[in-house]
Tab-separated table of C-alpha atoms in Angstrom:
chain	number	residue	atom	x	y	z
A	45	UNK	CA	-13.214	-8.813	90.815
A	46	UNK	CA	-12.942	-12.538	91.448
A	47	UNK	CA	-10.761	-13.637	94.345
A	48	UNK	CA	-7.766	-15.871	93.636
A	49	UNK	CA	-6.085	-18.345	95.912
A	50	UNK	CA	-2.361	-19.102	95.551
A	51	UNK	CA	-1.090	-22.183	97.351
A	52	UNK	CA	2.613	-22.814	97.911
A	53	UNK	CA	4.019	-26.010	99.394
A	54	UNK	CA	7.092	-25.735	101.583
A	55	UNK	CA	9.135	-28.503	103.248
A	56	UNK	CA	8.994	-28.446	107.049
A	57	UNK	CA	11.864	-30.178	108.862
A	58	UNK	CA	11.672	-31.724	112.283
A	59	UNK	CA	8.191	-33.266	112.114
A	60	UNK	CA	7.860	-36.892	113.239
A	61	UNK	CA	6.332	-37.808	109.861
A	62	UNK	CA	7.336	-36.820	106.378
A	63	UNK	CA	5.021	-33.846	106.274
A	64	UNK	CA	4.745	-30.545	104.564
A	65	UNK	CA	3.490	-27.160	105.634
A	66	UNK	CA	0.945	-25.804	103.209
A	67	UNK	CA	0.910	-22.034	102.833
A	68	UNK	CA	-2.409	-20.595	101.681
A	69	UNK	CA	-2.410	-16.988	100.533
A	70	UNK	CA	-5.753	-15.217	100.187
A	71	UNK	CA	-6.827	-12.377	97.970
A	72	UNK	CA	-9.848	-10.868	99.770
A	73	UNK	CA	-13.355	-10.528	98.438
A	74	UNK	CA	-13.971	-6.863	97.616
A	75	UNK	CA	-17.649	-6.922	96.699
A	76	UNK	CA	-20.044	-8.844	98.908
A	77	UNK	CA	-21.926	-7.228	101.778
A	78	UNK	CA	-20.825	-8.725	105.094
A	79	UNK	CA	-23.594	-9.153	107.668
A	80	UNK	CA	-21.633	-8.243	110.773
A	81	UNK	CA	-22.725	-6.355	113.921
A	82	UNK	CA	-21.927	-2.658	114.419
A	83	UNK	CA	-20.849	-2.459	110.806
A	84	UNK	CA	-22.087	-1.228	107.446
A	85	UNK	CA	-25.202	0.644	106.359
A	86	UNK	CA	-28.055	1.436	108.755
A	87	UNK	CA	-31.481	1.985	107.195
A	88	UNK	CA	-34.010	4.163	109.026
A	89	UNK	CA	-37.641	3.158	109.284
A	90	UNK	CA	-39.010	6.618	110.062
A	91	UNK	CA	-41.899	7.342	112.409
A	92	UNK	CA	-44.762	6.128	110.221
A	93	UNK	CA	-45.090	2.667	108.740
A	94	UNK	CA	-47.530	-0.067	107.821
A	95	UNK	CA	-47.470	-3.594	106.488
A	96	UNK	CA	-46.512	-2.335	103.027
A	97	UNK	CA	-43.531	-0.324	104.278
A	98	UNK	CA	-40.967	-1.918	101.954
A	99	UNK	CA	-42.974	-1.632	98.746
A	100	UNK	CA	-44.581	1.745	99.457
A	101	UNK	CA	-41.170	3.308	100.041
A	102	UNK	CA	-39.648	1.518	97.068
A	103	UNK	CA	-37.104	-0.183	99.304
A	104	UNK	CA	-37.598	-3.569	97.648
A	105	UNK	CA	-36.929	-2.052	94.225
A	106	UNK	CA	-34.829	1.087	94.270
A	107	UNK	CA	-33.237	2.499	91.117
A	108	UNK	CA	-29.498	3.124	91.362
A	109	UNK	CA	-27.317	5.622	89.523
A	110	UNK	CA	-26.077	2.646	87.477
A	111	UNK	CA	-29.599	2.096	86.112
A	112	UNK	CA	-30.224	-1.164	87.963
A	113	UNK	CA	-32.801	-1.983	90.607
A	114	UNK	CA	-31.736	-3.401	93.955
A	115	UNK	CA	-33.175	-3.958	97.420
A	116	UNK	CA	-32.071	-1.578	100.169
A	117	UNK	CA	-32.029	-4.529	102.565
A	118	UNK	CA	-29.386	-6.203	100.386
A	119	UNK	CA	-26.976	-3.433	101.428
A	120	UNK	CA	-28.199	-2.396	104.886
A	121	UNK	CA	-27.336	-4.560	107.886
A	122	UNK	CA	-29.572	-2.806	110.399
A	123	UNK	CA	-32.980	-1.145	110.541
A	124	UNK	CA	-32.984	1.780	112.977
A	125	UNK	CA	-36.234	2.852	114.587
A	126	UNK	CA	-36.257	6.257	116.243
A	127	UNK	CA	-39.701	6.478	117.741
A	128	UNK	CA	-41.819	7.328	120.755
A	129	UNK	CA	-42.003	5.558	124.083
A	130	UNK	CA	-45.792	5.713	123.618
A	131	UNK	CA	-45.516	3.555	120.506
A	132	UNK	CA	-43.988	0.754	122.577
A	133	UNK	CA	-46.215	1.209	125.632
A	134	UNK	CA	-49.430	3.104	124.853
A	135	UNK	CA	-50.906	2.099	128.215
A	136	UNK	CA	-49.107	1.153	131.383
A	137	UNK	CA	-47.940	-2.442	131.196
A	138	UNK	CA	-49.345	-2.895	127.677
A	139	UNK	CA	-46.270	-3.574	125.560
A	140	UNK	CA	-46.354	-3.709	121.789
A	141	UNK	CA	-43.995	-6.715	121.641
A	142	UNK	CA	-46.689	-8.809	123.324
A	143	UNK	CA	-48.835	-8.377	120.204
A	144	UNK	CA	-47.125	-9.944	117.171
A	145	UNK	CA	-49.979	-8.707	114.971
A	146	UNK	CA	-49.366	-5.047	115.795
A	147	UNK	CA	-48.104	-2.812	112.993
A	148	UNK	CA	-44.841	-2.132	114.797
A	149	UNK	CA	-44.002	-5.777	115.454
A	150	UNK	CA	-44.857	-6.694	111.877
A	151	UNK	CA	-42.421	-4.036	110.717
A	152	UNK	CA	-39.653	-5.236	113.049
A	153	UNK	CA	-40.188	-8.866	112.096
A	154	UNK	CA	-40.104	-7.959	108.405
A	155	UNK	CA	-36.594	-6.562	108.913
A	156	UNK	CA	-35.466	-9.687	110.765
A	157	UNK	CA	-36.803	-11.821	107.911
A	158	UNK	CA	-34.605	-9.793	105.550
A	159	UNK	CA	-31.545	-10.842	107.559
A	160	UNK	CA	-31.268	-7.418	109.167
A	161	UNK	CA	-30.920	-6.537	112.832
A	162	UNK	CA	-32.783	-3.841	114.743
A	163	UNK	CA	-31.661	-0.669	116.488
A	164	UNK	CA	-33.644	1.766	118.615
A	165	UNK	CA	-33.843	5.270	119.994
A	166	UNK	CA	-36.737	5.804	122.389
A	167	UNK	CA	-37.830	9.464	122.377
A	168	UNK	CA	-39.680	10.998	125.344
A	169	UNK	CA	-39.599	14.714	124.437
A	170	UNK	CA	-42.705	15.817	122.535
A	171	UNK	CA	-41.488	18.991	120.823
A	172	UNK	CA	-42.065	18.954	117.052
A	173	UNK	CA	-43.300	15.382	117.187
A	174	UNK	CA	-46.362	14.588	119.305
A	175	UNK	CA	-47.148	12.722	122.501
A	176	UNK	CA	-43.930	10.699	122.755
A	177	UNK	CA	-44.312	9.931	126.471
A	178	UNK	CA	-47.434	7.897	127.318
A	179	UNK	CA	-50.213	9.916	128.929
A	180	UNK	CA	-50.429	7.527	131.872
A	181	UNK	CA	-47.090	8.902	133.113
A	182	UNK	CA	-48.616	12.340	133.626
A	183	UNK	CA	-51.822	10.877	135.013
A	184	UNK	CA	-49.639	9.216	137.662
A	185	UNK	CA	-48.344	12.625	138.711
A	186	UNK	CA	-45.246	13.284	136.582
A	187	UNK	CA	-44.559	16.950	135.982
A	188	UNK	CA	-43.508	18.353	132.641
A	189	UNK	CA	-43.951	21.096	130.075
A	190	UNK	CA	-46.104	21.561	126.955
A	191	UNK	CA	-44.984	21.796	123.361
A	192	UNK	CA	-44.867	25.529	122.551
A	193	UNK	CA	-46.708	24.810	119.296
A	194	UNK	CA	-49.231	22.390	120.783
A	195	UNK	CA	-50.097	22.924	124.445
A	196	UNK	CA	-52.093	19.690	124.575
A	197	UNK	CA	-48.900	17.667	124.157
A	198	UNK	CA	-46.689	17.223	127.221
A	199	UNK	CA	-43.053	16.301	127.778
A	200	UNK	CA	-41.770	15.124	131.172
A	201	UNK	CA	-39.015	16.776	133.128
A	202	UNK	CA	-36.259	14.133	133.089
A	203	UNK	CA	-35.473	14.839	136.749
A	204	UNK	CA	-39.057	14.124	137.796
A	205	UNK	CA	-39.192	11.050	140.105
A	206	UNK	CA	-42.477	9.713	138.711
A	207	UNK	CA	-41.133	9.885	135.157
A	208	UNK	CA	-37.949	8.091	136.215
A	209	UNK	CA	-39.924	5.373	138.008
A	210	UNK	CA	-42.196	4.680	135.027
A	211	UNK	CA	-39.408	4.924	132.461
A	212	UNK	CA	-37.181	2.555	134.465
A	213	UNK	CA	-39.993	0.017	134.580
A	214	UNK	CA	-40.505	0.324	130.828
A	215	UNK	CA	-36.798	-0.103	129.979
A	216	UNK	CA	-36.565	-3.164	132.236
A	217	UNK	CA	-39.548	-4.701	130.424
A	218	UNK	CA	-38.129	-3.796	127.031
A	219	UNK	CA	-34.822	-5.442	127.898
A	220	UNK	CA	-36.544	-8.740	128.669
A	221	UNK	CA	-37.602	-8.868	125.018
A	222	UNK	CA	-34.852	-7.000	123.168
A	223	UNK	CA	-31.661	-7.675	125.158
A	224	UNK	CA	-30.795	-10.132	122.410
A	225	UNK	CA	-27.767	-9.575	120.130
A	226	UNK	CA	-29.252	-11.958	117.566
A	227	UNK	CA	-32.052	-9.420	117.025
A	228	UNK	CA	-30.697	-6.037	118.121
A	229	UNK	CA	-27.537	-4.399	116.826
A	230	UNK	CA	-27.423	-1.376	119.144
A	231	UNK	CA	-29.520	1.003	121.242
A	232	UNK	CA	-29.168	4.765	121.106
A	233	UNK	CA	-29.367	4.901	124.886
A	234	UNK	CA	-29.275	8.529	125.982
A	235	UNK	CA	-32.259	10.024	124.201
A	236	UNK	CA	-33.389	13.090	126.103
A	237	UNK	CA	-34.011	16.499	124.590
A	238	UNK	CA	-35.344	17.539	121.224
A	239	UNK	CA	-35.744	14.601	118.832
A	240	UNK	CA	-33.917	12.496	121.410
A	241	UNK	CA	-30.618	14.014	120.293
A	242	UNK	CA	-29.432	14.818	123.847
A	243	UNK	CA	-29.567	18.613	123.500
A	244	UNK	CA	-32.161	21.316	124.309
A	245	UNK	CA	-33.124	19.308	127.407
A	246	UNK	CA	-35.504	21.057	129.795
A	247	UNK	CA	-35.224	20.231	133.507
A	248	UNK	CA	-37.313	21.079	136.493
A	249	UNK	CA	-34.012	21.770	138.255
A	250	UNK	CA	-31.053	22.335	135.919
A	251	UNK	CA	-28.609	21.502	138.723
A	252	UNK	CA	-29.700	17.858	138.373
A	253	UNK	CA	-28.316	17.530	134.827
A	254	UNK	CA	-25.402	15.308	135.901
A	255	UNK	CA	-27.640	13.270	138.175
A	256	UNK	CA	-30.096	12.643	135.328
A	257	UNK	CA	-27.310	11.683	132.931
A	258	UNK	CA	-25.894	9.201	135.432
A	259	UNK	CA	-29.366	7.771	136.131
A	260	UNK	CA	-30.263	7.143	132.487
A	261	UNK	CA	-26.887	5.726	131.412
A	262	UNK	CA	-26.796	3.469	134.486
A	263	UNK	CA	-30.329	2.259	133.742
A	264	UNK	CA	-29.490	1.138	130.213
A	265	UNK	CA	-26.167	-0.324	131.286
A	266	UNK	CA	-27.915	-2.417	133.918
A	267	UNK	CA	-30.794	-3.652	131.761
A	268	UNK	CA	-29.108	-4.058	128.345
A	269	UNK	CA	-25.909	-5.895	129.209
A	270	UNK	CA	-25.694	-7.787	125.900
A	271	UNK	CA	-26.422	-4.954	123.466
A	272	UNK	CA	-23.996	-2.181	122.448
A	273	UNK	CA	-25.186	1.137	123.869
A	274	UNK	CA	-24.622	4.441	122.106
A	275	UNK	CA	-24.202	8.030	123.335
A	276	UNK	CA	-24.110	11.199	121.230
A	277	UNK	CA	-20.769	13.032	121.407
A	278	UNK	CA	-22.531	16.379	121.374
A	279	UNK	CA	-20.668	19.476	122.517
A	280	UNK	CA	-23.667	20.459	124.661
A	281	UNK	CA	-24.860	17.028	125.734
A	282	UNK	CA	-27.742	17.120	128.180
A	283	UNK	CA	-27.808	20.892	128.141
A	284	UNK	CA	-30.706	23.293	127.675
A	285	UNK	CA	-29.365	24.735	124.402
A	286	UNK	CA	-28.992	22.983	121.057
A	287	UNK	CA	-25.728	24.534	119.985
A	288	UNK	CA	-23.193	27.167	120.960
A	289	UNK	CA	-19.877	27.214	122.761
A	290	UNK	CA	-18.665	23.885	124.079
A	291	UNK	CA	-19.943	23.169	127.582
A	292	UNK	CA	-17.065	22.488	129.956
A	293	UNK	CA	-18.747	19.356	131.325
A	294	UNK	CA	-19.632	17.757	127.963
A	295	UNK	CA	-16.433	15.752	127.693
A	296	UNK	CA	-16.782	14.653	131.305
A	297	UNK	CA	-20.334	13.408	130.790
A	298	UNK	CA	-19.619	11.564	127.554
A	299	UNK	CA	-16.584	9.874	129.073
A	300	UNK	CA	-18.703	8.863	132.066
A	301	UNK	CA	-20.944	6.978	129.624
A	302	UNK	CA	-17.931	5.474	127.872
A	303	UNK	CA	-16.636	4.164	131.204
A	304	UNK	CA	-19.960	2.402	131.624
A	305	UNK	CA	-19.471	0.721	128.250
A	306	UNK	CA	-21.113	3.141	125.826
A	307	UNK	CA	-19.958	3.592	122.251
A	308	UNK	CA	-20.309	6.774	120.176
A	309	UNK	CA	-22.396	8.423	117.481
A	310	UNK	CA	-22.997	11.875	116.082
A	311	UNK	CA	-26.045	13.157	114.213
A	312	UNK	CA	-24.562	15.977	112.134
A	313	UNK	CA	-21.995	14.453	109.774
A	314	UNK	CA	-21.646	16.655	106.719
A	315	UNK	CA	-22.906	19.726	108.608
A	316	UNK	CA	-19.606	21.543	108.933
A	317	UNK	CA	-21.120	24.321	111.024
A	318	UNK	CA	-22.192	21.743	113.611
A	319	UNK	CA	-19.696	18.929	113.262
A	320	UNK	CA	-16.638	21.053	113.966
A	321	UNK	CA	-13.114	20.639	115.292
A	322	UNK	CA	-14.246	19.699	118.805
A	323	UNK	CA	-16.192	16.754	117.426
A	324	UNK	CA	-13.332	15.768	115.132
A	325	UNK	CA	-10.864	15.869	118.001
A	326	UNK	CA	-13.142	13.824	120.229
A	327	UNK	CA	-13.593	11.192	117.533
A	328	UNK	CA	-9.852	11.046	116.944
A	329	UNK	CA	-9.193	10.549	120.650
A	330	UNK	CA	-11.482	7.506	120.741
A	331	UNK	CA	-10.706	5.978	117.346
A	332	UNK	CA	-10.177	2.220	117.624
A	333	UNK	CA	-11.108	2.364	121.321
A	334	UNK	CA	-14.848	2.762	120.795
A	335	UNK	CA	-16.791	2.392	117.537
A	336	UNK	CA	-18.348	5.511	116.046
A	337	UNK	CA	-21.733	5.489	114.302
A	338	UNK	CA	-22.609	8.168	111.773
A	339	UNK	CA	-25.784	10.037	110.966
A	340	UNK	CA	-25.886	12.656	108.244
A	341	UNK	CA	-27.095	16.089	109.292
A	342	UNK	CA	-28.585	17.676	106.190
A	343	UNK	CA	-31.961	16.649	104.798
A	344	UNK	CA	-31.477	17.513	101.154
A	345	UNK	CA	-35.099	17.214	100.010
A	346	UNK	CA	-36.718	19.167	102.834
A	347	UNK	CA	-36.400	22.509	104.582
A	348	UNK	CA	-32.653	22.327	105.236
A	349	UNK	CA	-30.656	24.798	103.148
A	350	UNK	CA	-27.618	22.596	102.752
A	351	UNK	CA	-26.129	24.871	100.081
A	352	UNK	CA	-25.494	27.400	102.860
A	353	UNK	CA	-23.160	25.029	104.671
A	354	UNK	CA	-20.014	26.938	105.793
A	355	UNK	CA	-17.825	24.570	103.779
A	356	UNK	CA	-19.095	26.082	100.511
A	357	UNK	CA	-18.930	22.604	98.941
A	358	UNK	CA	-22.642	21.969	98.470
A	359	UNK	CA	-24.446	23.347	95.432
A	360	UNK	CA	-28.178	23.962	95.565
A	361	UNK	CA	-29.975	21.170	93.763
A	362	UNK	CA	-27.010	18.810	94.081
A	363	UNK	CA	-27.714	16.345	96.859
A	364	UNK	CA	-24.740	14.307	95.675
A	365	UNK	CA	-22.444	17.046	97.025
A	366	UNK	CA	-23.816	16.456	100.514
A	367	UNK	CA	-23.456	12.695	100.165
A	368	UNK	CA	-19.769	13.061	99.300
A	369	UNK	CA	-19.270	15.534	102.139
A	370	UNK	CA	-20.793	13.037	104.572
A	371	UNK	CA	-18.639	10.270	103.159
A	372	UNK	CA	-15.435	12.268	103.558
A	373	UNK	CA	-16.295	13.206	107.145
A	374	UNK	CA	-17.100	9.569	107.887
A	375	UNK	CA	-13.762	8.413	106.518
A	376	UNK	CA	-11.962	10.988	108.658
A	377	UNK	CA	-13.802	9.797	111.782
A	378	UNK	CA	-13.242	6.089	110.926
A	379	UNK	CA	-16.937	5.335	111.437
A	380	UNK	CA	-18.271	1.790	111.595
A	381	UNK	CA	-21.732	2.583	110.244
A	382	UNK	CA	-23.319	5.112	107.898
A	383	UNK	CA	-26.990	5.982	107.603
A	384	UNK	CA	-29.686	5.651	104.968
A	385	UNK	CA	-32.164	8.090	106.467
A	386	UNK	CA	-35.753	8.656	105.352
A	387	UNK	CA	-37.006	8.039	101.836
A	388	UNK	CA	-35.488	10.927	99.905
A	389	UNK	CA	-32.055	10.599	101.511
A	390	UNK	CA	-31.996	6.870	100.845
A	391	UNK	CA	-32.999	7.429	97.223
A	392	UNK	CA	-30.265	10.070	96.983
A	393	UNK	CA	-27.593	7.630	98.162
A	394	UNK	CA	-28.692	4.928	95.719
A	395	UNK	CA	-29.802	7.199	92.882
A	396	UNK	CA	-27.012	9.806	92.994
A	397	UNK	CA	-24.102	8.068	94.694
A	398	UNK	CA	-24.437	4.309	94.374
A	399	UNK	CA	-20.670	4.222	93.926
A	400	UNK	CA	-20.318	5.474	97.507
A	401	UNK	CA	-22.817	2.921	98.789
A	402	UNK	CA	-20.643	0.165	97.347
A	403	UNK	CA	-17.400	1.844	98.403
A	404	UNK	CA	-18.455	2.017	102.032
A	405	UNK	CA	-19.326	-1.671	101.934
A	406	UNK	CA	-15.660	-2.346	101.182
A	407	UNK	CA	-13.820	0.628	102.691
A	408	UNK	CA	-15.817	1.484	105.794
A	409	UNK	CA	-16.245	-0.176	109.149
A	410	UNK	CA	-14.317	-3.412	109.506
A	411	UNK	CA	-13.716	-6.025	106.825
A	412	UNK	CA	-11.531	-8.849	108.112
A	413	UNK	CA	-9.802	-11.709	106.370
A	414	UNK	CA	-6.817	-14.057	106.836
A	415	UNK	CA	-4.209	-13.094	104.260
A	416	UNK	CA	-1.960	-16.096	104.855
A	417	UNK	CA	-2.299	-19.366	106.745
A	418	UNK	CA	0.306	-22.097	107.158
A	419	UNK	CA	-0.806	-25.552	108.298
A	420	UNK	CA	0.706	-29.070	108.130
A	421	UNK	CA	-0.652	-31.765	105.831
A	422	UNK	CA	0.144	-34.737	108.088
A	423	UNK	CA	0.737	-35.679	111.736
A	424	UNK	CA	0.026	-38.384	114.287
A	425	UNK	CA	-3.092	-38.443	116.444
A	426	UNK	CA	-2.431	-36.638	119.699
A	427	UNK	CA	0.524	-34.768	118.282
A	428	UNK	CA	1.031	-31.032	118.813
A	429	UNK	CA	1.274	-28.838	115.724
A	430	UNK	CA	1.579	-25.112	115.054
A	431	UNK	CA	-0.645	-23.074	112.732
A	432	UNK	CA	0.580	-19.684	111.554
A	433	UNK	CA	-2.023	-17.150	110.440
A	434	UNK	CA	-1.953	-13.486	109.488
A	435	UNK	CA	-5.043	-11.263	109.534
A	436	UNK	CA	-5.862	-7.965	107.859
A	437	UNK	CA	-8.629	-5.380	108.041
A	438	UNK	CA	-9.638	-3.701	104.773
A	439	UNK	CA	-11.930	-1.209	106.522
A	440	UNK	CA	-11.101	2.150	108.037
A	441	UNK	CA	-13.029	1.281	111.235
A	442	UNK	CA	-12.403	-1.558	113.672
A	443	UNK	CA	-14.075	-4.662	115.059
A	444	UNK	CA	-15.022	-3.573	118.601
A	445	UNK	CA	-14.506	-6.808	120.495
A	446	UNK	CA	-13.188	-4.647	123.321
A	447	UNK	CA	-16.567	-3.174	124.284
A	448	UNK	CA	-17.911	-4.722	127.508
A	449	UNK	CA	-21.129	-6.013	125.911
A	450	UNK	CA	-19.026	-8.197	123.614
A	451	UNK	CA	-16.246	-8.882	126.121
A	452	UNK	CA	-13.892	-10.389	123.514
A	453	UNK	CA	-16.447	-13.014	122.533
A	454	UNK	CA	-15.209	-13.065	118.934
A	455	UNK	CA	-11.980	-14.982	118.412
A	456	UNK	CA	-10.100	-16.836	115.696
A	457	UNK	CA	-11.199	-20.434	115.454
A	458	UNK	CA	-9.316	-23.235	113.697
A	459	UNK	CA	-11.338	-26.295	112.797
A	460	UNK	CA	-11.008	-29.798	111.415
A	461	UNK	CA	-13.752	-30.778	108.967
A	462	UNK	CA	-14.421	-34.391	107.957
A	463	UNK	CA	-15.380	-35.796	104.579
A	464	UNK	CA	-19.075	-35.212	105.346
A	465	UNK	CA	-18.460	-31.501	105.783
A	466	UNK	CA	-18.929	-31.702	109.555
A	467	UNK	CA	-16.819	-29.734	112.024
A	468	UNK	CA	-15.370	-32.425	114.291
A	469	UNK	CA	-13.048	-30.228	116.339
A	470	UNK	CA	-12.693	-26.490	116.905
A	471	UNK	CA	-9.654	-24.886	118.481
A	472	UNK	CA	-10.021	-21.322	119.797
A	473	UNK	CA	-7.030	-19.007	119.940
A	474	UNK	CA	-7.799	-16.824	122.963
A	475	UNK	CA	-4.703	-14.737	122.270
A	476	UNK	CA	-6.342	-13.174	119.225
A	477	UNK	CA	-7.823	-9.697	119.720
A	478	UNK	CA	-9.822	-8.566	116.704
A	479	UNK	CA	-10.076	-5.001	118.042
A	480	UNK	CA	-6.346	-4.608	117.381
A	481	UNK	CA	-6.662	-5.370	113.664
A	482	UNK	CA	-6.328	-1.960	112.051
A	483	UNK	CA	-6.101	-1.204	108.350
A	484	UNK	CA	-2.535	-1.269	107.070
A	485	UNK	CA	-1.209	-3.281	110.016
A	486	UNK	CA	-1.303	-7.055	109.348
A	487	UNK	CA	-1.357	-9.071	112.577
A	488	UNK	CA	0.207	-12.518	112.789
A	489	UNK	CA	-0.218	-15.383	115.261
A	490	UNK	CA	1.187	-18.850	115.901
A	491	UNK	CA	-1.387	-21.196	117.404
A	492	UNK	CA	-0.266	-24.493	118.963
A	493	UNK	CA	-2.835	-27.299	118.843
A	494	UNK	CA	-2.996	-30.855	120.142
A	495	UNK	CA	-4.745	-32.937	117.488
A	496	UNK	CA	-6.527	-35.335	119.817
A	497	UNK	CA	-8.917	-36.597	117.145
A	498	UNK	CA	-9.410	-40.010	115.523
A	499	UNK	CA	-7.150	-41.020	112.662
A	500	UNK	CA	-8.353	-40.051	109.236
A	501	UNK	CA	-8.339	-37.382	106.575
A	502	UNK	CA	-9.629	-33.896	107.376
A	503	UNK	CA	-9.705	-30.393	105.972
A	504	UNK	CA	-8.257	-27.511	107.922
A	505	UNK	CA	-10.551	-24.491	108.206
A	506	UNK	CA	-10.251	-21.080	109.806
A	507	UNK	CA	-12.912	-18.583	110.833
A	508	UNK	CA	-14.108	-16.019	113.349
A	509	UNK	CA	-16.124	-17.719	116.077
A	510	UNK	CA	-18.434	-16.558	118.855
A	511	UNK	CA	-17.434	-18.014	122.232
A	512	UNK	CA	-20.932	-17.392	123.615
A	513	UNK	CA	-22.436	-19.689	120.966
A	514	UNK	CA	-20.450	-22.855	121.421
A	515	UNK	CA	-17.564	-21.598	119.272
A	516	UNK	CA	-19.705	-21.507	116.156
A	517	UNK	CA	-19.004	-18.952	113.435
A	518	UNK	CA	-19.841	-15.466	114.684
A	519	UNK	CA	-18.516	-13.034	112.050
A	520	UNK	CA	-18.370	-13.158	108.281
A	521	UNK	CA	-14.982	-12.750	106.613
A	522	UNK	CA	-14.040	-11.062	103.348
A	523	UNK	CA	-13.051	-14.305	101.665
A	524	UNK	CA	-14.100	-15.888	98.357
A	525	UNK	CA	-17.396	-17.704	98.512
A	526	UNK	CA	-16.146	-20.670	96.501
A	527	UNK	CA	-13.702	-21.601	99.279
A	528	UNK	CA	-16.085	-20.938	102.155
A	529	UNK	CA	-18.320	-23.402	103.958
A	530	UNK	CA	-20.696	-22.290	106.676
A	531	UNK	CA	-18.542	-19.268	107.422
A	532	UNK	CA	-15.317	-21.287	107.550
A	533	UNK	CA	-12.511	-20.738	105.049
A	534	UNK	CA	-11.524	-24.202	103.831
A	535	UNK	CA	-7.776	-24.830	103.681
A	536	UNK	CA	-5.577	-27.805	102.895
A	537	UNK	CA	-6.074	-31.480	103.711
A	538	UNK	CA	-4.360	-33.099	106.691
A	539	UNK	CA	-3.871	-36.839	107.235
A	540	UNK	CA	-3.844	-37.878	110.879
A	541	UNK	CA	-2.269	-41.293	111.446
C-alpha cells in the first residue's frame, strides 16, 4: 500500500506577517522494515559457524511461503549469539575480538555489514554443550562440577570466588569492545544454569543464590552502561530446578534486576505448559515499563514433541501451528522482538508463515510516525513560532526510552533544511517522551521555537533524534520514503524575512 499525504492550508490570525499554518497529515508506511534498536526480528547464529554461514544456511536466499526468495537479514534487525565464554577467551587474556581474522569476528562483522546489530548470551555451564568455561579458570583453582554425561567437561560453581574473579575480568574486557550501542542491541546478562537460561543452577552453597544474583547483575550493570541488559522472567530464576512451583523469591530477584536497569525476556513462548499464568501476569505488570523480548520454546524439527503441548492447538507435522501459537502469545505479552532461531525454525517462519513475519514487522514492537504536523509558512528572523505535532505508535510494544541505558536520549527533533538539502538548525523538544506513545493513544505536543536563523527559504522537517549523537536522526519512522530525507520527514516551505 502506497502512503498518501494530504495537505490542508489554514489561515492563522495574529502573526506579524501575512502567514499561513500548513497542516500536513500523514498516512503511515505499513511495509518497510524499520532498523530500530530493541525492535523487530532477532536472528540466531547458533553455536557453529564459518565464513560461509549465510550461504550454507540459506540465509541469503530463503524461499518464502509466497514462492519468492528473500534474505533473512532484510527482515532481521539483530543477530543473537548464544555461545560459550571459552569462544571469546580460550586462554586467559587472549580475546577473540583482538583477532579480526578469527571465525567469530568474521561472523560478527558480516552481520554488521548487513546493517544488523549484535546481541549476546555468554554461557558458562557445560551441561549438554561442552567446555563453555575456559579451562584456565579451573587451573587457577576454581571449583565446579562435571557434566553427568561427560566427566571431562567442567562447569564452575557460580559462588566460587576464583570463578567470579576471572569472569569479572572477562566481562570488563568485553565491555571495552562491545559497550557500543552502534554495534550491540542488547546483552542477555544473567546467563547461569543450563543453556544459560537461569534455571537448574548448581551452587557450592545454595544459600548464596541471592548473593550470586546480585553479583552478576551488578557486574553487567557496571560494565555495560550503554547497552540494554536482559533478564529471564523465569518462575524459578537462579534455582536448582528447571521447572515446578513458583519460587517465592523469583519475583523479588527479577525486580532487583529491573531496579538496576534490566529489561525482560522469556525463552518458552508458545510452550503453554511452561509459559503459564504467572509469566503472563508478570509480563502484564511490566508492559510499557520495560520491553519484553521473546524466544519461542518448541523446536519443531527436532526432539521436542510440540504436538503434546497442553493447549492442544499444535498438530504433529504442522510447524505452522506452533508459529501461530508463538505469535499469539507474543501479541498478548506486547513483545518488542521475536526470534528466528536455528535453521529449521527460521525456514519454518519464512516457508510456512511468511505472512506472520511481515505482520510482526508492522504490528509488533514499536512503529512510530507523526500523524499530523502544523507549521507556519512565513515569519521574521528571530521570531518565535509554535509547531503542533501528533504522534502515533502502530506497534503493540513500546519505544523504551525510559530504560536507564537510553536515558531518554531519543526525542522529537524539528529541523530547518536549506535548498542544498542541509540541516541548518535543529530544535529538540525535551518534553517529548517516546516511551509514552502507546498504540491507540495519539500524543500531541506544541513546540515553541525561536527562529534565529538567516533570512531565506527553508523546508520544515521533523524526525526522531539521538541527543547523544549531536541531535542527528536516531530512529527510523514509519513514513513514506518519497517524503523522507536522511531520516527526516520533509514538510512545508517557510520563508524567513
